[in-house]
XYZ file of C-alpha atoms in Angstrom:
705
model
C -117.392 115.026 -29.286
C -114.810 115.605 -26.537
C -115.308 113.709 -23.318
C -117.040 115.767 -20.596
C -117.632 115.501 -16.884
C -120.001 117.435 -14.670
C -117.133 118.698 -12.580
C -114.512 119.610 -15.134
C -116.323 120.269 -18.454
C -114.712 119.479 -21.843
C -111.442 117.627 -21.801
C -108.607 120.052 -22.642
C -106.545 119.497 -25.754
C -103.163 117.822 -25.219
C -100.286 120.177 -24.671
C -98.140 120.780 -27.743
C -94.928 118.753 -28.028
C -91.785 120.437 -26.826
C -89.361 121.952 -29.283
C -86.871 119.196 -28.571
C -89.490 116.542 -29.359
C -90.450 118.333 -32.564
C -86.788 118.590 -33.558
C -86.299 114.869 -32.927
C -89.216 113.848 -35.174
C -88.167 116.400 -37.789
C -84.672 114.883 -37.907
C -86.071 111.349 -38.208
C -88.365 112.491 -41.038
C -85.468 114.183 -42.802
C -83.428 110.997 -42.463
C -86.330 108.989 -43.928
C -86.498 111.362 -46.900
C -82.738 111.035 -47.454
C -82.848 107.230 -47.298
C -85.814 107.153 -49.684
C -83.739 109.109 -52.218
C -80.660 106.903 -51.768
C -81.060 104.002 -54.155
C -78.669 103.227 -57.002
C -78.902 105.460 -60.056
C -80.123 103.431 -63.027
C -81.713 106.189 -65.099
C -80.180 106.359 -68.578
C -80.963 110.059 -69.071
C -78.485 111.230 -66.438
C -75.514 110.846 -68.779
C -76.881 113.253 -71.362
C -77.740 115.733 -68.613
C -74.084 115.590 -67.567
C -72.803 115.752 -71.137
C -74.839 118.847 -71.998
C -73.868 120.477 -68.706
C -70.213 119.846 -69.545
C -70.734 121.324 -73.017
C -72.303 124.474 -71.560
C -69.357 125.011 -69.234
C -66.851 124.119 -71.989
C -68.368 126.291 -74.722
C -69.318 129.108 -72.303
C -72.726 129.292 -73.947
C -75.957 127.369 -74.193
C -76.001 125.343 -77.441
C -79.054 126.141 -79.543
C -78.344 123.669 -82.343
C -78.273 119.879 -82.379
C -74.788 118.745 -81.305
C -75.689 115.349 -79.894
C -76.763 113.065 -82.795
C -75.314 112.615 -86.253
C -78.461 112.500 -88.469
C -79.666 115.985 -87.456
C -76.366 117.559 -86.430
C -76.432 121.354 -86.711
C -80.197 121.708 -86.912
C -82.073 123.949 -84.404
C -82.462 122.261 -81.033
C -84.466 123.383 -77.998
C -82.930 122.280 -74.706
C -85.465 123.293 -72.064
C -83.484 121.639 -69.256
C -80.252 123.550 -69.794
C -80.395 125.271 -66.393
C -80.557 122.001 -64.507
C -77.753 120.513 -66.589
C -75.473 123.472 -66.034
C -76.164 123.131 -62.309
C -75.285 119.464 -61.851
C -72.153 119.262 -64.008
C -69.895 121.004 -61.435
C -71.211 118.636 -58.752
C -70.274 115.593 -60.820
C -66.945 117.076 -61.882
C -65.893 117.909 -58.333
C -67.387 115.065 -56.277
C -68.453 112.314 -58.685
C -71.301 110.099 -57.583
C -71.303 111.677 -54.121
C -71.935 115.054 -55.737
C -74.949 113.677 -57.588
C -76.327 112.085 -54.442
C -75.712 115.318 -52.557
C -77.987 116.971 -55.129
C -80.631 114.280 -54.639
C -80.547 114.721 -50.880
C -80.426 118.515 -50.922
C -83.208 118.904 -53.485
C -85.422 116.408 -51.624
C -84.903 118.119 -48.273
C -85.422 121.580 -49.762
C -88.645 120.569 -51.519
C -90.151 118.900 -48.462
C -88.798 121.614 -46.184
C -90.748 124.260 -48.068
C -93.768 121.933 -48.163
C -93.577 121.625 -44.365
C -93.248 125.416 -44.029
C -96.368 125.847 -46.181
C -98.233 123.298 -44.057
C -97.247 125.122 -40.879
C -98.474 128.375 -42.394
C -101.826 126.699 -43.093
C -102.117 125.503 -39.511
C -100.415 122.106 -39.368
C -99.346 121.434 -35.795
C -98.115 118.521 -33.775
C -96.255 115.434 -34.986
C -98.635 113.735 -37.425
C -97.731 116.163 -40.268
C -94.218 114.706 -40.266
C -95.676 111.271 -40.953
C -97.488 112.747 -43.972
C -94.189 114.157 -45.280
C -92.462 110.772 -44.960
C -95.367 109.168 -46.827
C -95.171 111.696 -49.648
C -91.420 111.065 -49.750
C -92.113 107.429 -50.617
C -94.303 108.427 -53.557
C -91.666 110.957 -54.615
C -88.954 108.299 -54.434
C -89.225 106.927 -57.961
C -88.659 110.380 -59.447
C -85.797 111.341 -57.124
C -83.016 110.380 -59.504
C -80.772 113.046 -61.029
C -83.395 114.539 -63.308
C -84.672 118.071 -64.029
C -87.842 117.214 -62.082
C -85.822 117.343 -58.859
C -85.155 121.045 -59.447
C -88.793 121.484 -60.479
C -89.877 119.954 -57.163
C -87.962 122.613 -55.251
C -89.438 125.385 -57.414
C -92.976 124.031 -56.999
C -92.590 123.772 -53.224
C -91.266 127.340 -53.053
C -94.170 128.550 -55.164
C -96.769 126.844 -52.961
C -95.080 128.216 -49.833
C -95.141 131.781 -51.212
C -98.767 131.490 -52.284
C -99.866 130.036 -48.960
C -98.075 132.819 -47.090
C -100.113 135.240 -49.182
C -103.345 133.304 -48.683
C -103.189 132.657 -44.946
C -103.195 135.397 -42.361
C -101.109 134.587 -39.273
C -102.929 135.015 -36.022
C -106.442 135.134 -37.440
C -109.192 133.203 -35.705
C -109.449 129.466 -36.294
C -112.348 128.254 -38.358
C -115.430 127.233 -36.408
C -115.054 123.816 -34.826
C -111.418 123.458 -35.848
C -109.435 121.292 -33.490
C -106.011 122.645 -32.745
C -102.929 121.439 -30.945
C -100.724 123.959 -29.371
C -102.606 127.152 -30.108
C -105.001 128.528 -32.670
C -104.303 127.640 -36.279
C -104.156 130.322 -38.948
C -107.385 130.817 -40.879
C -107.617 129.557 -44.469
C -110.329 130.811 -46.788
C -113.330 128.500 -46.958
C -116.176 128.224 -49.402
C -117.606 131.492 -50.594
C -115.059 133.607 -48.723
C -112.170 135.807 -49.631
C -108.839 135.297 -47.894
C -107.328 137.749 -45.570
C -104.316 138.688 -47.668
C -101.055 139.622 -46.101
C -100.818 139.705 -42.353
C -97.534 139.766 -40.525
C -94.332 138.696 -42.264
C -92.650 139.591 -45.526
C -94.611 139.447 -48.779
C -92.774 137.108 -51.130
C -95.178 137.251 -54.085
C -92.748 139.416 -56.071
C -90.402 136.402 -56.123
C -92.939 134.333 -58.100
C -91.744 135.643 -61.513
C -88.210 134.528 -60.615
C -89.556 131.062 -59.802
C -91.357 130.983 -63.161
C -88.208 132.112 -64.993
C -86.091 129.427 -63.332
C -88.736 126.797 -64.122
C -88.953 127.777 -67.812
C -85.172 127.335 -68.031
C -85.142 124.041 -66.145
C -87.874 121.818 -67.578
C -90.639 121.512 -70.131
C -93.229 121.291 -67.314
C -93.058 125.032 -66.600
C -96.778 125.338 -67.406
C -97.618 123.494 -64.179
C -96.471 126.555 -62.259
C -98.920 128.742 -64.146
C -101.728 126.302 -63.402
C -100.883 126.630 -59.694
C -100.990 130.407 -60.010
C -104.353 130.125 -61.760
C -105.660 127.871 -59.002
C -104.776 130.468 -56.381
C -106.337 133.228 -58.463
C -109.592 131.266 -58.691
C -109.449 129.788 -55.218
C -108.877 133.075 -53.415
C -111.086 135.331 -55.522
C -113.618 137.249 -53.308
C -116.685 135.490 -54.710
C -119.060 136.139 -51.791
C -118.736 137.717 -48.374
C -115.185 138.396 -47.257
C -113.461 136.812 -44.271
C -114.259 138.595 -41.035
C -112.008 141.643 -40.697
C -110.956 141.699 -44.364
C -112.498 144.507 -46.394
C -113.713 143.492 -49.840
C -111.538 146.179 -51.424
C -108.464 144.675 -49.774
C -109.402 141.210 -51.059
C -109.841 142.498 -54.608
C -106.550 144.358 -54.344
C -104.822 141.131 -53.339
C -106.308 139.258 -56.304
C -105.314 142.047 -58.671
C -101.786 142.010 -57.296
C -101.506 138.256 -57.869
C -102.873 138.656 -61.415
C -100.215 141.278 -62.183
C -97.517 139.028 -60.708
C -98.786 136.158 -62.882
C -98.563 138.289 -66.018
C -95.032 139.260 -65.030
C -94.196 135.572 -64.575
C -95.499 134.827 -68.081
C -93.463 137.665 -69.571
C -90.193 136.756 -67.862
C -90.522 133.126 -68.947
C -89.754 134.242 -72.506
C -86.244 135.110 -71.284
C -84.627 131.849 -72.305
C -82.190 130.970 -75.103
C -85.037 130.000 -77.472
C -87.778 132.471 -76.570
C -91.288 131.328 -77.447
C -90.047 128.049 -78.977
C -89.107 126.697 -75.559
C -92.516 127.639 -74.152
C -94.250 125.982 -77.090
C -92.720 122.555 -76.433
C -95.333 121.122 -74.007
C -98.105 122.150 -76.394
C -96.204 120.659 -79.325
C -95.947 117.403 -77.423
C -99.657 117.399 -76.607
C -100.751 118.274 -80.160
C -98.267 116.253 -82.204
C -95.501 114.240 -80.563
C -97.607 112.127 -78.217
C -99.341 110.567 -81.227
C -96.066 109.214 -82.643
C -95.402 105.502 -81.958
C -92.065 106.154 -80.254
C -93.557 108.301 -77.496
C -96.117 105.618 -76.720
C -93.247 103.235 -75.904
C -91.587 105.447 -73.264
C -92.385 104.114 -69.812
C -92.491 107.415 -67.941
C -95.073 108.777 -70.391
C -97.483 105.906 -69.762
C -100.171 105.849 -67.050
C -99.197 104.933 -63.512
C -98.919 101.196 -62.944
C -100.458 99.312 -60.040
C -97.739 96.850 -59.052
C -94.938 99.413 -58.998
C -96.776 101.560 -56.447
C -97.962 99.162 -53.776
C -95.324 99.614 -51.073
C -95.161 103.409 -51.413
C -98.878 103.843 -50.650
C -99.673 105.830 -53.792
C -103.058 104.220 -54.334
C -104.088 104.939 -50.773
C -102.961 108.541 -51.182
C -104.931 108.987 -54.404
C -108.072 108.078 -52.460
C -107.168 109.662 -49.144
C -106.455 113.175 -50.364
C -109.886 113.751 -51.976
C -111.529 112.137 -48.938
C -109.723 114.557 -46.638
C -110.793 117.486 -48.825
C -114.425 116.418 -48.419
C -114.037 115.715 -44.679
C -112.537 119.119 -44.056
C -115.174 120.847 -46.211
C -117.963 119.316 -44.130
C -116.200 120.337 -40.950
C -114.911 123.878 -41.549
C -115.838 124.718 -45.157
C -114.325 123.933 -48.537
C -110.766 125.007 -49.168
C -111.117 125.853 -52.843
C -107.366 126.058 -53.443
C -106.761 122.606 -51.995
C -109.691 121.103 -53.905
C -108.516 122.493 -57.242
C -104.912 121.495 -56.501
C -106.013 117.966 -55.646
C -108.012 117.572 -58.842
C -105.304 118.942 -61.139
C -102.340 117.049 -59.722
C -104.262 113.800 -59.337
C -105.241 113.873 -63.018
C -101.690 114.834 -63.956
C -100.069 112.032 -61.948
C -102.412 109.207 -62.916
C -102.104 110.097 -66.605
C -98.307 109.792 -66.757
C -95.655 108.451 -64.397
C -93.440 111.471 -65.092
C -95.476 113.605 -62.693
C -95.535 111.293 -59.666
C -92.885 113.349 -57.911
C -94.654 116.596 -58.733
C -97.875 115.158 -57.326
C -96.142 114.153 -54.095
C -94.716 117.648 -53.568
C -98.053 119.330 -54.295
C -99.918 116.987 -51.962
C -97.440 117.170 -49.077
C -98.452 120.466 -47.399
C -102.197 119.790 -47.658
C -101.959 116.188 -46.481
C -99.760 117.313 -43.596
C -102.334 119.842 -42.481
C -105.392 117.661 -43.073
C -103.992 114.517 -41.450
C -102.909 116.592 -38.464
C -106.405 118.000 -38.080
C -107.976 114.572 -38.523
C -105.722 113.119 -35.829
C -106.553 115.931 -33.437
C -110.278 115.380 -34.071
C -110.071 111.697 -33.115
C -110.350 110.566 -29.484
C -106.922 108.947 -29.647
C -105.438 112.205 -30.835
C -106.733 114.063 -27.770
C -105.298 111.689 -25.202
C -102.605 113.056 -22.929
C -99.182 111.468 -23.345
C -95.728 112.641 -22.474
C -94.134 114.742 -25.184
C -91.204 112.364 -25.691
C -93.484 109.336 -25.772
C -95.389 110.938 -28.654
C -92.121 111.837 -30.370
C -90.818 108.274 -30.153
C -94.113 106.877 -31.427
C -94.169 109.308 -34.364
C -90.536 108.545 -35.220
C -91.156 104.803 -35.116
C -94.253 105.218 -37.288
C -92.244 107.161 -39.907
C -89.611 104.435 -40.138
C -92.160 101.593 -40.120
C -94.104 103.291 -42.907
C -90.962 103.438 -45.060
C -89.569 99.940 -44.502
C -91.643 98.081 -47.144
C -90.629 100.535 -49.871
C -86.998 100.571 -48.758
C -86.943 96.760 -48.967
C -87.694 96.635 -52.690
C -85.188 94.470 -54.556
C -85.369 96.630 -57.672
C -84.473 99.835 -55.784
C -81.668 98.747 -53.440
C -80.375 101.434 -51.084
C -76.850 102.433 -52.086
C -74.770 105.450 -53.070
C -73.693 104.206 -56.484
C -74.492 103.883 -60.160
C -75.980 100.674 -61.513
C -73.382 100.534 -64.271
C -74.779 97.269 -65.547
C -77.572 99.318 -67.150
C -75.207 101.309 -69.389
C -73.044 100.365 -72.403
C -69.833 101.256 -70.566
C -67.623 98.427 -71.806
C -69.166 98.485 -75.274
C -68.141 102.133 -75.614
C -64.684 101.208 -74.303
C -64.484 98.668 -77.117
C -65.600 101.235 -79.707
C -62.914 103.645 -78.540
C -60.135 101.068 -78.216
C -60.746 99.489 -81.607
C -61.255 102.744 -83.496
C -64.833 102.037 -84.580
C -66.392 105.096 -86.200
C -69.072 106.083 -88.645
C -72.837 106.071 -88.721
C -73.896 104.141 -85.674
C -77.336 102.830 -84.786
C -78.424 102.716 -81.160
C -81.534 102.451 -79.053
C -82.319 105.928 -77.758
C -81.885 105.008 -74.083
C -78.212 104.256 -74.819
C -77.768 107.555 -76.632
C -77.217 109.593 -73.475
C -74.210 107.553 -72.412
C -72.782 107.645 -75.943
C -73.054 111.447 -75.950
C -71.328 111.557 -72.567
C -68.491 109.306 -73.760
C -67.879 110.611 -77.266
C -68.990 114.254 -77.619
C -67.652 116.326 -79.403
C -66.325 113.545 -81.708
C -68.922 113.670 -84.521
C -67.776 110.309 -85.901
C -69.077 108.521 -82.808
C -72.243 110.407 -81.922
C -75.429 108.322 -81.530
C -78.197 107.903 -84.064
C -80.806 108.927 -81.488
C -80.482 110.483 -78.028
C -82.680 110.498 -74.929
C -84.913 113.170 -76.492
C -85.649 110.985 -79.523
C -83.934 113.508 -81.799
C -84.422 112.898 -85.499
C -86.990 113.232 -88.219
C -90.517 111.860 -87.705
C -89.692 109.193 -90.274
C -86.554 108.173 -88.373
C -88.541 107.845 -85.177
C -91.309 105.801 -86.782
C -88.970 103.435 -88.612
C -86.902 103.065 -85.444
C -89.871 101.798 -83.415
C -90.977 99.260 -86.000
C -87.415 98.191 -86.851
C -86.920 96.829 -83.355
C -89.453 94.088 -84.057
C -89.850 93.826 -87.843
C -87.014 92.959 -90.268
C -88.535 94.836 -93.265
C -88.558 98.115 -91.317
C -84.983 97.564 -90.161
C -83.929 96.948 -93.742
C -85.705 100.122 -94.804
C -84.105 102.204 -92.065
C -80.678 100.711 -92.710
C -81.103 101.295 -96.424
C -81.769 104.987 -95.846
C -79.171 105.654 -93.142
C -76.438 103.133 -94.114
C -75.288 102.193 -90.624
C -71.681 101.165 -90.003
C -72.238 99.683 -86.572
C -75.127 98.988 -84.193
C -75.073 99.247 -80.400
C -78.097 97.498 -78.918
C -79.238 96.491 -75.448
C -78.622 92.843 -74.669
C -81.942 92.265 -72.923
C -84.595 92.345 -75.609
C -87.926 93.685 -74.432
C -91.183 91.971 -75.303
C -91.669 91.708 -79.073
C -88.236 93.251 -79.780
C -86.177 91.009 -82.042
C -83.543 93.316 -83.531
C -80.613 91.407 -82.020
C -81.941 88.167 -83.435
C -82.433 89.865 -86.810
C -78.821 91.025 -86.833
C -77.613 87.586 -85.679
C -79.253 86.032 -88.723
C -77.940 88.657 -91.157
C -74.496 87.653 -92.545
C -73.646 91.294 -93.252
C -73.428 91.960 -89.491
C -70.958 90.467 -86.998
C -71.039 90.517 -83.199
C -67.745 91.796 -81.772
C -68.629 92.629 -78.165
C -71.297 91.706 -75.653
C -71.996 91.831 -71.943
C -75.109 92.127 -69.747
C -75.753 95.674 -70.919
C -75.072 95.755 -74.643
C -74.205 93.969 -77.860
C -72.019 95.655 -80.464
C -72.416 94.699 -84.127
C -70.231 95.915 -86.986
C -70.951 95.718 -90.676
C -68.863 93.145 -92.526
C -66.628 95.334 -94.707
C -62.969 96.208 -95.242
C -62.936 98.845 -92.509
C -63.924 96.265 -89.903
C -62.012 93.269 -91.276
C -59.349 93.369 -88.562
C -61.726 93.651 -85.624
C -63.960 90.918 -87.057
C -60.975 88.597 -87.453
C -59.787 89.179 -83.892
C -63.033 89.687 -81.979
C -65.938 88.352 -84.025
C -68.268 85.913 -82.278
C -69.129 82.747 -84.196
C -71.286 80.818 -81.733
C -72.696 83.067 -79.022
C -75.808 84.960 -80.226
C -76.753 88.484 -79.230
C -80.484 87.732 -79.397
C -82.671 85.509 -77.288
C -83.956 83.316 -80.103
C -80.548 81.828 -80.797
C -79.931 80.518 -77.292
C -82.122 77.418 -77.407
C -80.642 76.081 -80.676
C -77.158 76.783 -79.310
C -77.947 74.872 -76.121
C -79.163 71.882 -78.133
C -76.051 71.987 -80.308
C -73.820 72.122 -77.227
C -75.589 69.077 -75.772
C -75.019 67.108 -78.998
C -71.547 68.218 -80.051
C -68.536 68.563 -77.767
C -66.719 70.713 -80.347
C -69.564 73.256 -80.362
C -69.589 73.114 -76.582
C -65.854 73.818 -76.462
C -66.116 76.797 -78.856
C -69.085 78.235 -76.962
C -67.229 77.869 -73.668
C -64.297 79.872 -75.054
C -66.608 82.694 -76.179
C -68.428 82.805 -72.843
C -65.130 82.926 -70.979
C -64.133 85.864 -73.167
C -67.314 87.743 -72.225
C -66.540 87.191 -68.538
C -62.972 88.455 -68.999
C -63.956 91.584 -70.915
C -66.700 92.939 -68.661
C -67.512 92.898 -64.941
C -71.204 92.835 -65.924
C -71.363 89.243 -67.138
C -74.134 87.486 -65.222
C -75.717 86.250 -68.448
C -72.461 84.699 -69.664
C -71.704 83.162 -66.270
C -75.183 81.657 -66.159
C -74.829 80.151 -69.634
C -71.349 78.847 -68.878
C -72.748 77.176 -65.765
C -75.121 75.230 -68.021
C -72.176 74.015 -70.092
C -70.347 73.025 -66.905
C -73.414 71.027 -65.854
C -73.332 69.197 -69.193
C -69.791 68.087 -68.301
C -70.779 67.195 -64.687
C -68.660 70.056 -63.404
C -70.672 70.662 -60.250
C -68.069 72.799 -58.480
C -67.450 74.961 -61.540
C -71.181 75.412 -62.158
C -71.768 76.380 -58.535
C -68.973 78.978 -58.633
C -70.300 80.418 -61.895
C -73.863 80.686 -60.595
C -72.680 82.367 -57.410
C -70.697 84.805 -59.550
C -73.763 85.483 -61.704
C -75.864 86.207 -58.604
C -73.172 88.558 -57.299
C -73.380 90.562 -60.531
C -77.159 90.323 -60.877
C -79.200 88.984 -57.938
C -82.086 88.389 -60.356
C -80.200 86.004 -62.657
C -82.946 83.720 -64.034
C -83.182 80.283 -62.390
C -79.785 80.614 -60.699
C -81.044 79.531 -57.263
C -82.986 76.666 -58.786
C -79.836 75.322 -60.436
C -77.877 75.678 -57.199
C -80.508 73.467 -55.614
C -80.150 70.952 -58.436
C -76.393 70.868 -57.912
C -76.784 70.090 -54.204
C -79.326 67.399 -55.024
C -76.983 65.856 -57.595
C -74.244 65.766 -54.966
C -76.561 63.888 -52.637
C -77.100 66.874 -50.317
C -80.890 66.870 -50.362
C -81.153 68.887 -47.143
C -78.799 71.568 -48.484
C -80.816 71.720 -51.717
C -83.997 72.877 -49.964
C -82.750 76.362 -49.032
C -81.795 77.514 -52.584
C -84.955 75.885 -53.921
C -87.040 77.844 -51.403
C -85.280 81.077 -52.432
C -85.969 80.274 -56.064
C -89.649 79.823 -55.281
C -89.805 83.191 -53.478
C -88.123 84.977 -56.377
C -89.562 83.310 -59.477
C -92.813 81.811 -58.234
C -94.138 78.385 -59.031
C -92.869 76.257 -61.925
C -93.068 72.605 -62.914
C -89.291 72.090 -62.816
C -88.958 73.744 -59.420
C -91.796 71.701 -57.942
C -90.339 68.446 -59.310
C -86.884 69.246 -57.925
C -88.337 70.156 -54.531
C -90.347 66.950 -54.502
C -87.217 64.935 -55.340
C -85.360 66.574 -52.436
C -88.102 65.724 -49.934
C -88.348 62.204 -51.395
C -84.603 61.716 -50.873
C -85.022 62.853 -47.254
C -87.812 60.316 -46.734
C -90.583 62.897 -46.240
C -93.211 61.321 -48.466
C -95.980 63.770 -47.525
C -94.018 66.861 -48.544
C -92.695 65.111 -51.633
C -96.247 64.209 -52.696
C -97.420 67.783 -52.094
C -94.652 69.124 -54.341
C -95.415 66.563 -57.066
C -99.126 67.399 -56.930
C -98.238 71.059 -57.389
C -96.215 70.147 -60.485
C -99.105 68.009 -61.753
C -101.526 70.910 -61.307
C -99.222 73.133 -63.355
C -98.729 70.507 -66.084
C -101.418 67.807 -66.062
C -100.182 64.508 -67.400
C -96.534 65.543 -67.055
C -93.653 63.745 -65.314
C -95.148 64.514 -61.906
C -97.652 61.720 -62.470
C -94.860 59.135 -62.642
C -93.272 60.589 -59.508
C -96.560 60.299 -57.624
C -96.970 56.706 -58.766
C -93.460 55.967 -57.503
C -94.606 57.216 -54.104
C -97.677 55.018 -54.280
C -99.941 58.092 -54.484
C -103.092 58.158 -56.575
C -103.164 60.816 -59.287
């Protein structure tokens, strides 16, 4: 309850912030949204989006047959994202990476701009709504790469804005007990009421079919727009008594008008290059494709993970939004549209990571309104402060909220591509050495191969980012990555001439090691991103003779035996060194090779060389395994125990506890004469590996085990 006094009565609400203060916080929020969408592009799909966009502009038509993979070339192909791809190609062609980032920034600002406009229409006032937008921008961040969903986000925000303009009548009386800041808020239909349709301002509902048409030609998720339309049809239907001043006939007329507009939106969605086949795709996925093994391996189609969504506040938002719906229902009546929207998009987002961005856009206007009302209902929200003091506090809160997410090592802020994720140099090698034929590739690499080689049919990928191919191809592909018999079966049916694989094998994937052990395949190129194998035959005899690797394996399982052989045999060590130096020369993405070469340098007591190589590896990949630990070992071997502690501490922060790291840290403290810290480190090593070498180290200190 507001504070009262016998003399003055209820405490008046704070005055609304000035326009200048609002503009200041709005600019800070916009800047936060731009920064959130400004991390390096690592998504592998972007290259096929660009390649198809280029093809559309080159061919002056939308391809309706498969032009991107060799096994199914010429067969019918539905490309539901053609509109988005045609849109971004000119940006890339004219401005390169800056053009793509300009799209990220513009689409993010447009989507949240319309979300803010919808929130204002629903009654959001003051500065707290901007904080809600910045928060939603953090959840949206992961899906802000150059993907069709960015265009979908703009379309969804426009749709919600249009529907809320229809639903909310400007200037109508605020709901009973509603706290406002800066004037009465527009009235939103509550439980058992019909909305006052229309009001002042232009009616934009006739634009909804155009939004639906654009969505159907931009992404497979077009059906989400129809669910939103259905929610507004149900949520604004005149179930009981109408809102004061709104005749029941007018309410029914508004619902009928929206139903007609929805039917028009359905009809116009068939105007795409494939007709009903494009609209069938999401249902085909739900009924058939999602049961195939390959689709269960795609990260964005799996449920939302916990650890990847800590700093963006997703898990708080998933709880807070329903709680705000209930709080507002108890206070002013249930907003049926918001409740239904919350349920649908929460289920959608938690079921698959693909819809996190869509969830954030849908939640933004409602969270902005609800959090603003909650703030105004709290005692702290009704205190009188200078307008600029509130603006500075709100701006600081927006930035502080974003800092943990912006500090993530895996999403560093930069305007650039993370080229180390793509087979750039491997494709250079293919082109330079004239390698052609039936290639095998992991589907995530297919997009870049299409971008590099289309329309050359002799170098198209086996599988693209859409997992093109027969069901049998897709099934054998999944099992071939981890099981030699399935690889042999797939290879026997498709007769591959070369194989382009990712260098980093995921858990349980052993294809590189399988090919290493097969004498019919030879490694001819490798870097951090990819390994290129060619079949041993007459066509590849020259490239095998000049560029074949004899020692360095492409798979993980061969590294330990190679390391043991290098330790025993100087000739093997010399040959391995030469191959690692070649990897470093041929690709700027060579952290793995530099790290391995550092180990060979350490075998030869080359401390300076090893240090330079490890520093180079960290420059290429800051997450190079155990690089900081080895830098600490080098300093310790040089007798610089004090200097060893800093890299060892960094190693501990990055990789966590390990026996080797604890032993090395203990040795450094022992060398410095700090027996207590040395004993603590040795006891940590002993706890990790009871009965290990830490026991001897503790005995040397005179410590009991």
